[in-house]
Short mmCIF file of C-alpha atoms in Angstrom, two decimals:
data_model
loop_
_atom_site.label_atom_id
_atom_site.label_comp_id
_atom_site.label_asym_id
_atom_site.label_seq_id
_atom_site.Cartn_x
_atom_site.Cartn_y
_atom_site.Cartn_z
CA MET A 549 67.34 8.32 -22.15
CA GLN A 550 64.59 10.05 -20.47
CA LYS A 551 61.80 11.63 -22.85
CA VAL A 552 58.00 12.40 -23.17
CA ILE A 553 57.04 11.39 -26.69
CA TYR A 554 53.88 10.81 -28.95
CA ARG A 555 52.78 7.43 -29.68
CA ASN A 556 53.44 7.82 -33.34
CA GLU A 557 56.92 8.74 -32.61
CA ILE A 558 57.73 5.37 -31.17
CA GLU A 559 59.66 4.29 -34.26
CA LYS A 560 62.09 7.05 -33.64
CA TYR A 561 63.40 5.70 -30.28
CA VAL A 562 63.08 1.83 -31.42
CA GLN A 563 66.88 1.57 -30.89
CA GLN A 564 66.48 2.53 -27.10
CA MET A 565 63.72 0.14 -26.60
CA GLU A 566 63.69 -3.64 -26.28
CA SER A 567 63.08 -5.04 -29.92
CA PRO A 568 59.50 -6.61 -28.95
CA VAL A 569 58.34 -3.63 -27.24
CA VAL A 570 57.21 -1.59 -30.63
CA THR A 571 55.27 -4.34 -32.03
CA TYR A 572 53.79 -5.06 -28.43
CA ILE A 573 52.41 -1.58 -28.30
CA GLU A 574 50.99 -1.16 -31.57
CA GLU A 575 49.13 -4.35 -31.39
CA GLY A 576 47.37 -3.05 -28.40
CA GLN A 577 48.24 -5.89 -26.03
CA ILE A 578 49.03 -3.68 -23.26
CA GLU A 579 47.35 -4.41 -19.76
CA THR A 580 47.66 -1.90 -16.85
CA PHE A 581 51.23 -3.42 -16.02
CA GLU A 582 53.44 -5.77 -17.98
CA GLY A 583 56.82 -6.80 -16.45
CA PHE A 584 59.33 -8.60 -18.32
CA ASP A 585 62.78 -9.70 -17.60
CA THR A 586 64.69 -6.55 -18.59
CA PHE A 587 61.85 -4.08 -18.95
CA SER A 588 58.42 -2.91 -17.88
CA ILE A 589 55.50 -1.48 -19.57
CA ILE A 590 52.92 0.63 -17.84
CA ALA A 591 49.55 1.69 -19.17
CA PHE A 592 46.82 3.72 -17.80
CA ASP A 593 43.82 6.38 -19.00
CA TRP A 594 44.80 9.81 -18.11
CA TYR A 595 42.25 12.53 -17.94
CA ASP A 596 41.75 15.89 -16.17
CA ILE A 597 39.76 14.96 -13.04
CA ARG A 598 38.74 18.67 -12.82
CA ASP A 599 37.04 18.62 -16.26
CA MET A 600 33.92 16.27 -16.27
CA GLU A 601 33.48 16.66 -19.94
CA GLY A 602 37.29 15.52 -20.78
CA ASP A 603 37.64 12.40 -22.53
CA PRO A 604 40.36 9.78 -21.33
CA SER A 605 43.49 9.31 -23.16
CA GLN A 606 45.98 6.73 -22.66
CA MET A 607 49.49 7.23 -21.56
CA LEU A 608 52.27 4.37 -21.79
CA ILE A 609 55.47 4.25 -19.77
CA TYR A 610 58.29 2.21 -20.94
CA LEU A 611 61.04 1.56 -18.24
CA ASP A 612 64.34 -0.27 -18.59
CA PRO A 613 67.71 -0.04 -16.66
CA ASP A 614 68.64 2.86 -19.16
CA ASP A 615 65.78 4.39 -20.62
CA LEU A 616 62.50 5.98 -19.44
CA PHE A 617 59.73 6.77 -22.18
CA ILE A 618 56.30 8.24 -21.50
CA ILE A 619 54.23 7.56 -24.31
CA CYS A 620 51.26 9.87 -25.01
CA GLU A 621 48.02 9.11 -27.10
CA ASN A 622 47.24 12.79 -27.93
CA GLU A 623 48.10 16.44 -27.36
CA ALA A 624 45.92 16.70 -23.98
CA SER A 625 47.94 14.07 -22.61
CA PHE A 626 51.26 14.95 -23.86
CA GLY A 627 50.73 18.54 -22.42
CA ALA A 628 50.04 16.76 -18.83
CA ALA A 629 52.76 14.46 -19.16
CA THR A 630 55.35 17.14 -20.11
CA LYS A 631 54.15 19.23 -17.07
CA CYS A 632 54.27 16.21 -14.89
CA PHE A 633 57.83 15.03 -16.02
CA VAL A 634 60.81 16.07 -14.23
CA PRO A 635 64.19 14.65 -15.38
CA ALA A 636 66.41 13.19 -12.82
CA PRO A 637 69.71 11.43 -12.30
CA SER A 638 67.91 8.05 -12.34
CA ASN A 639 64.94 6.48 -14.13
CA GLU A 640 63.52 5.46 -10.84
CA ARG A 641 63.62 9.10 -9.49
CA SER A 642 61.91 10.53 -12.51
CA LEU A 643 59.29 7.94 -12.66
CA TYR A 644 58.70 8.79 -9.04
CA LEU A 645 58.39 12.38 -9.53
CA PHE A 646 56.26 11.96 -12.59
CA PHE A 647 53.42 10.13 -10.55
CA LYS A 648 53.89 12.41 -7.54
CA ASN A 649 53.18 15.52 -9.70
CA LEU A 650 50.50 13.67 -11.48
CA PHE A 651 48.52 13.18 -8.17
CA LYS A 652 49.44 16.83 -7.07
CA GLY A 653 46.18 18.77 -5.98
CA ASP A 654 44.15 15.69 -6.08
CA THR A 655 43.38 15.76 -2.39
CA ARG A 656 42.33 19.36 -2.31
CA PHE A 657 40.08 18.75 -5.56
CA LEU A 658 38.37 15.76 -3.60
CA GLU A 659 37.79 18.05 -0.74
CA GLU A 660 36.27 20.74 -2.92
CA LEU A 661 34.09 17.78 -4.51
CA GLU A 662 32.97 16.86 -0.93
CA ASP A 663 31.94 20.69 -0.28
CA ARG A 664 29.91 20.36 -3.51
CA ILE A 665 28.06 17.17 -2.36
CA SER A 666 27.67 18.74 1.16
CA THR A 667 26.02 22.05 -0.37
CA LEU A 668 23.77 19.85 -2.41
CA ASP A 669 22.63 17.65 0.36
CA ASP A 670 21.72 20.92 2.23
CA THR A 671 19.65 22.21 -1.11
CA VAL A 672 17.77 18.84 -1.16
CA ILE A 673 15.95 19.57 2.13
CA HIS A 674 14.35 22.84 0.47
CA ASP A 675 14.31 21.94 -3.09
CA GLY A 676 12.98 18.74 -4.97
CA SER A 677 13.25 20.14 -8.30
CA GLU A 678 14.44 18.26 -11.36
CA SER A 679 17.68 20.15 -11.49
CA ILE A 680 18.64 18.67 -8.19
CA ARG A 681 18.24 15.22 -9.84
CA GLU A 682 20.63 16.06 -12.59
CA GLN A 683 23.25 17.02 -10.38
CA ILE A 684 22.93 14.14 -8.35
CA VAL A 685 23.45 12.02 -11.47
CA ASP A 686 26.24 14.01 -12.82
CA LEU A 687 28.01 13.61 -9.61
CA ARG A 688 27.41 10.08 -9.53
CA TYR A 689 29.24 9.62 -12.91
CA GLU A 690 31.90 12.03 -11.64
CA VAL A 691 32.59 9.57 -8.70
CA LEU A 692 32.47 6.76 -10.70
CA ARG A 693 34.96 7.89 -13.10
CA LEU A 694 37.37 8.91 -10.30
CA LYS A 695 37.01 5.23 -8.83
CA LYS A 696 37.92 3.66 -11.90
CA TYR A 697 40.86 6.17 -12.25
CA TYR A 698 42.32 5.68 -8.95
CA GLU A 699 41.89 1.75 -9.29
CA GLN A 700 44.24 1.54 -12.01
CA PHE A 701 46.91 3.33 -10.54
CA GLU A 702 46.46 1.09 -7.31
CA GLU A 703 47.23 -1.84 -9.37
CA ILE A 704 50.19 -0.24 -11.01
CA PHE A 705 51.97 0.38 -7.62
CA ASP A 706 51.14 -2.81 -6.35
CA GLU A 707 52.86 -4.17 -9.47
CA LEU A 708 55.72 -1.75 -9.14
CA CYS A 709 56.30 -2.64 -5.32
CA ASP A 710 56.54 -6.39 -6.24
CA ASN A 711 59.62 -5.52 -8.22
CA ASP A 712 59.65 -8.74 -9.88
CA ASN A 713 62.24 -7.86 -12.49
CA ASP A 714 64.38 -5.78 -10.01
CA LEU A 715 64.38 -2.66 -12.06
CA LEU A 716 63.60 -0.63 -8.76
CA SER A 717 66.29 -0.52 -6.22
CA HIS A 718 65.54 -1.06 -2.77
CA ASP A 719 65.68 2.44 -1.67
CA TYR A 720 63.03 3.58 -4.17
CA LEU A 721 60.86 0.89 -3.57
CA THR A 722 59.92 3.03 -0.19
CA TYR A 723 59.10 5.80 -2.33
CA PHE A 724 56.43 4.01 -4.42
CA GLU A 725 55.18 2.33 -1.51
CA ILE A 726 54.56 5.95 -0.33
CA LEU A 727 52.92 6.65 -3.52
CA ASN A 728 50.65 3.38 -3.34
CA ASN A 729 49.44 4.40 0.24
CA ARG A 730 48.60 7.82 -1.47
CA CYS A 731 46.61 6.45 -4.16
CA GLU A 732 44.77 4.17 -1.71
CA ARG A 733 43.85 7.20 0.42
CA LEU A 734 42.47 8.82 -2.56
CA LEU A 735 40.65 5.99 -3.53
CA ARG A 736 39.15 5.55 0.09
CA SER A 737 38.09 9.26 -0.32
CA VAL A 738 36.44 8.40 -3.59
CA LEU A 739 34.57 5.37 -2.11
CA ASN A 740 33.33 7.60 0.78
CA LEU A 741 32.18 10.25 -1.72
CA ARG A 742 30.15 7.50 -3.50
CA GLU A 743 28.22 6.57 -0.28
CA TYR A 744 27.82 10.10 0.30
CA VAL A 745 26.24 10.61 -3.02
CA VAL A 746 24.21 7.53 -2.25
CA GLN A 747 22.92 9.27 1.07
CA VAL A 748 22.00 12.38 -0.99
CA ARG A 749 20.27 10.55 -3.62
CA GLU A 750 18.23 8.86 -0.84
CA SER A 751 17.62 11.97 0.92
CA TYR A 752 16.30 13.47 -2.45
CA GLN A 753 14.01 10.63 -3.07
CA ALA A 754 12.84 10.98 0.73
CA GLN A 755 11.97 14.38 -0.11
CA ILE A 756 10.07 13.61 -3.25
CA ASP A 757 8.26 11.15 -1.35
CA ILE A 758 7.14 13.90 1.49
CA ASP A 759 6.13 16.40 -1.18
CA GLN A 760 3.84 13.57 -2.89
CA ASN A 761 2.37 12.80 0.70
CA ARG A 762 1.81 16.51 1.00
CA LEU A 763 0.18 16.62 -2.32
CA MET A 764 -2.02 13.47 -1.44
CA LYS A 765 -3.08 15.15 1.81
CA VAL A 766 -4.52 18.06 -0.22
CA PHE A 767 -6.44 15.90 -2.40
CA THR A 768 -7.55 14.04 0.75
CA LEU A 769 -8.66 17.23 2.58
CA VAL A 770 -10.60 18.72 -0.82
CA THR A 771 -12.08 15.25 -1.48
CA SER A 772 -13.23 14.97 2.47
CA ILE A 773 -14.74 18.63 2.30
CA PHE A 774 -16.48 18.09 -1.14
CA LEU A 775 -17.87 14.68 -0.55
CA PRO A 776 -20.82 15.71 1.83
CA LEU A 777 -21.40 18.50 -0.62
CA THR A 778 -21.59 16.22 -3.65
CA LEU A 779 -24.05 13.93 -1.79
CA ILE A 780 -26.27 17.03 -1.15
CA ALA A 781 -26.24 17.91 -4.68
CA GLY A 782 -26.98 14.53 -5.78
CA TRP A 783 -29.68 14.42 -3.38
CA TYR A 784 -31.39 17.66 -4.50
CA GLY A 785 -30.65 16.81 -8.13
CA MET A 786 -32.93 13.76 -7.86
CA ASN A 787 -36.09 13.92 -9.94
CA LEU A 788 -38.39 13.64 -6.98
CA GLN A 789 -40.99 16.08 -5.51
CA MET A 790 -39.31 17.19 -2.21
CA PRO A 791 -41.09 19.31 0.59
CA GLU A 792 -38.27 21.85 0.75
CA TYR A 793 -39.04 22.80 -2.64
CA GLY A 794 -42.09 24.81 -1.69
CA TRP A 795 -40.32 26.33 1.21
CA LYS A 796 -39.55 29.79 1.11
CA TYR A 797 -36.28 29.53 2.76
CA GLY A 798 -35.26 26.14 1.30
CA TYR A 799 -32.56 27.38 -1.07
CA LEU A 800 -30.88 29.43 1.77
CA VAL A 801 -30.86 26.56 4.20
CA VAL A 802 -29.09 24.24 1.74
CA ILE A 803 -26.53 26.99 1.24
CA LEU A 804 -25.95 27.30 5.04
CA VAL A 805 -25.88 23.57 5.47
CA CYS A 806 -23.00 23.37 2.78
CA LEU A 807 -21.21 26.21 4.72
CA PHE A 808 -21.78 24.42 7.99
CA VAL A 809 -20.39 21.10 6.58
CA CYS A 810 -17.31 22.85 5.19
CA ALA A 811 -16.79 24.62 8.27
CA LEU A 812 -17.15 21.48 10.26
CA TRP A 813 -14.51 19.51 8.23
CA ALA A 814 -12.07 22.62 8.45
CA ILE A 815 -12.43 22.56 12.29
CA ILE A 816 -11.81 18.70 12.50
CA PHE A 817 -8.86 18.75 10.08
CA LYS A 818 -7.25 21.88 12.23
CA LYS A 819 -7.56 20.05 15.62
CA LYS A 820 -5.93 16.92 14.04
CA GLY A 821 -3.01 19.08 12.32
CA TRP A 822 -3.55 18.38 8.94
CA PHE A 823 -3.29 21.95 7.70
CA LYS A 824 0.45 22.26 8.76
#
């Protein structure tokens, strides 16, 4: 028998499964892959990789020489499993087609994700806003989820290819090795994307540092220009009787001296290229 069922329907098909399976599943003792003498149980967390907000749900696969059951935790995983499941003359063929369809379109999605990261990388050069930082954080989270997602399948296919209980024929081992290689390529792509996101984050931080340096340069320019003026103001603010106080043009001369100091510093900074 080959069938996609809900987890709470296991009791209906207990006669088709080995006796300890139901208890084993209900007690939650399932690891990623459990191989026994006459059957195997596969467990993995499935989620729609195109939906960042989607919650993962567990899928279980029971395989023995006569039966193949794909056991789903909720409606979302049941719908995905039903879409990917194709009944075939042999359980091996059905299992292969199921995983093949499960990965269908993933390469294209990772290419689109790379385009998103590339576009963000270009945007960072011209925009250091808080929204960019939030996008980088979201991408890091998404890539981390994908990394964990494909790592579990890599472990599953390694165990399937070992074929310790001989549930897979030699001919179909080749098909699962192909799936294993595909999963490894997907995982490598995700790891490359993770490095790319790290580079974008570093570019963003570098841009923030550049903007801060520009701001500090402005403060330095303003301070350098007004420091002499502050000295002049402090000088003439002292409670002393200076000769200039009785001069008819003293006030005008002080104003001209202040303007001269500002112009002098502006010329110096311009020659040094600080106004760029």
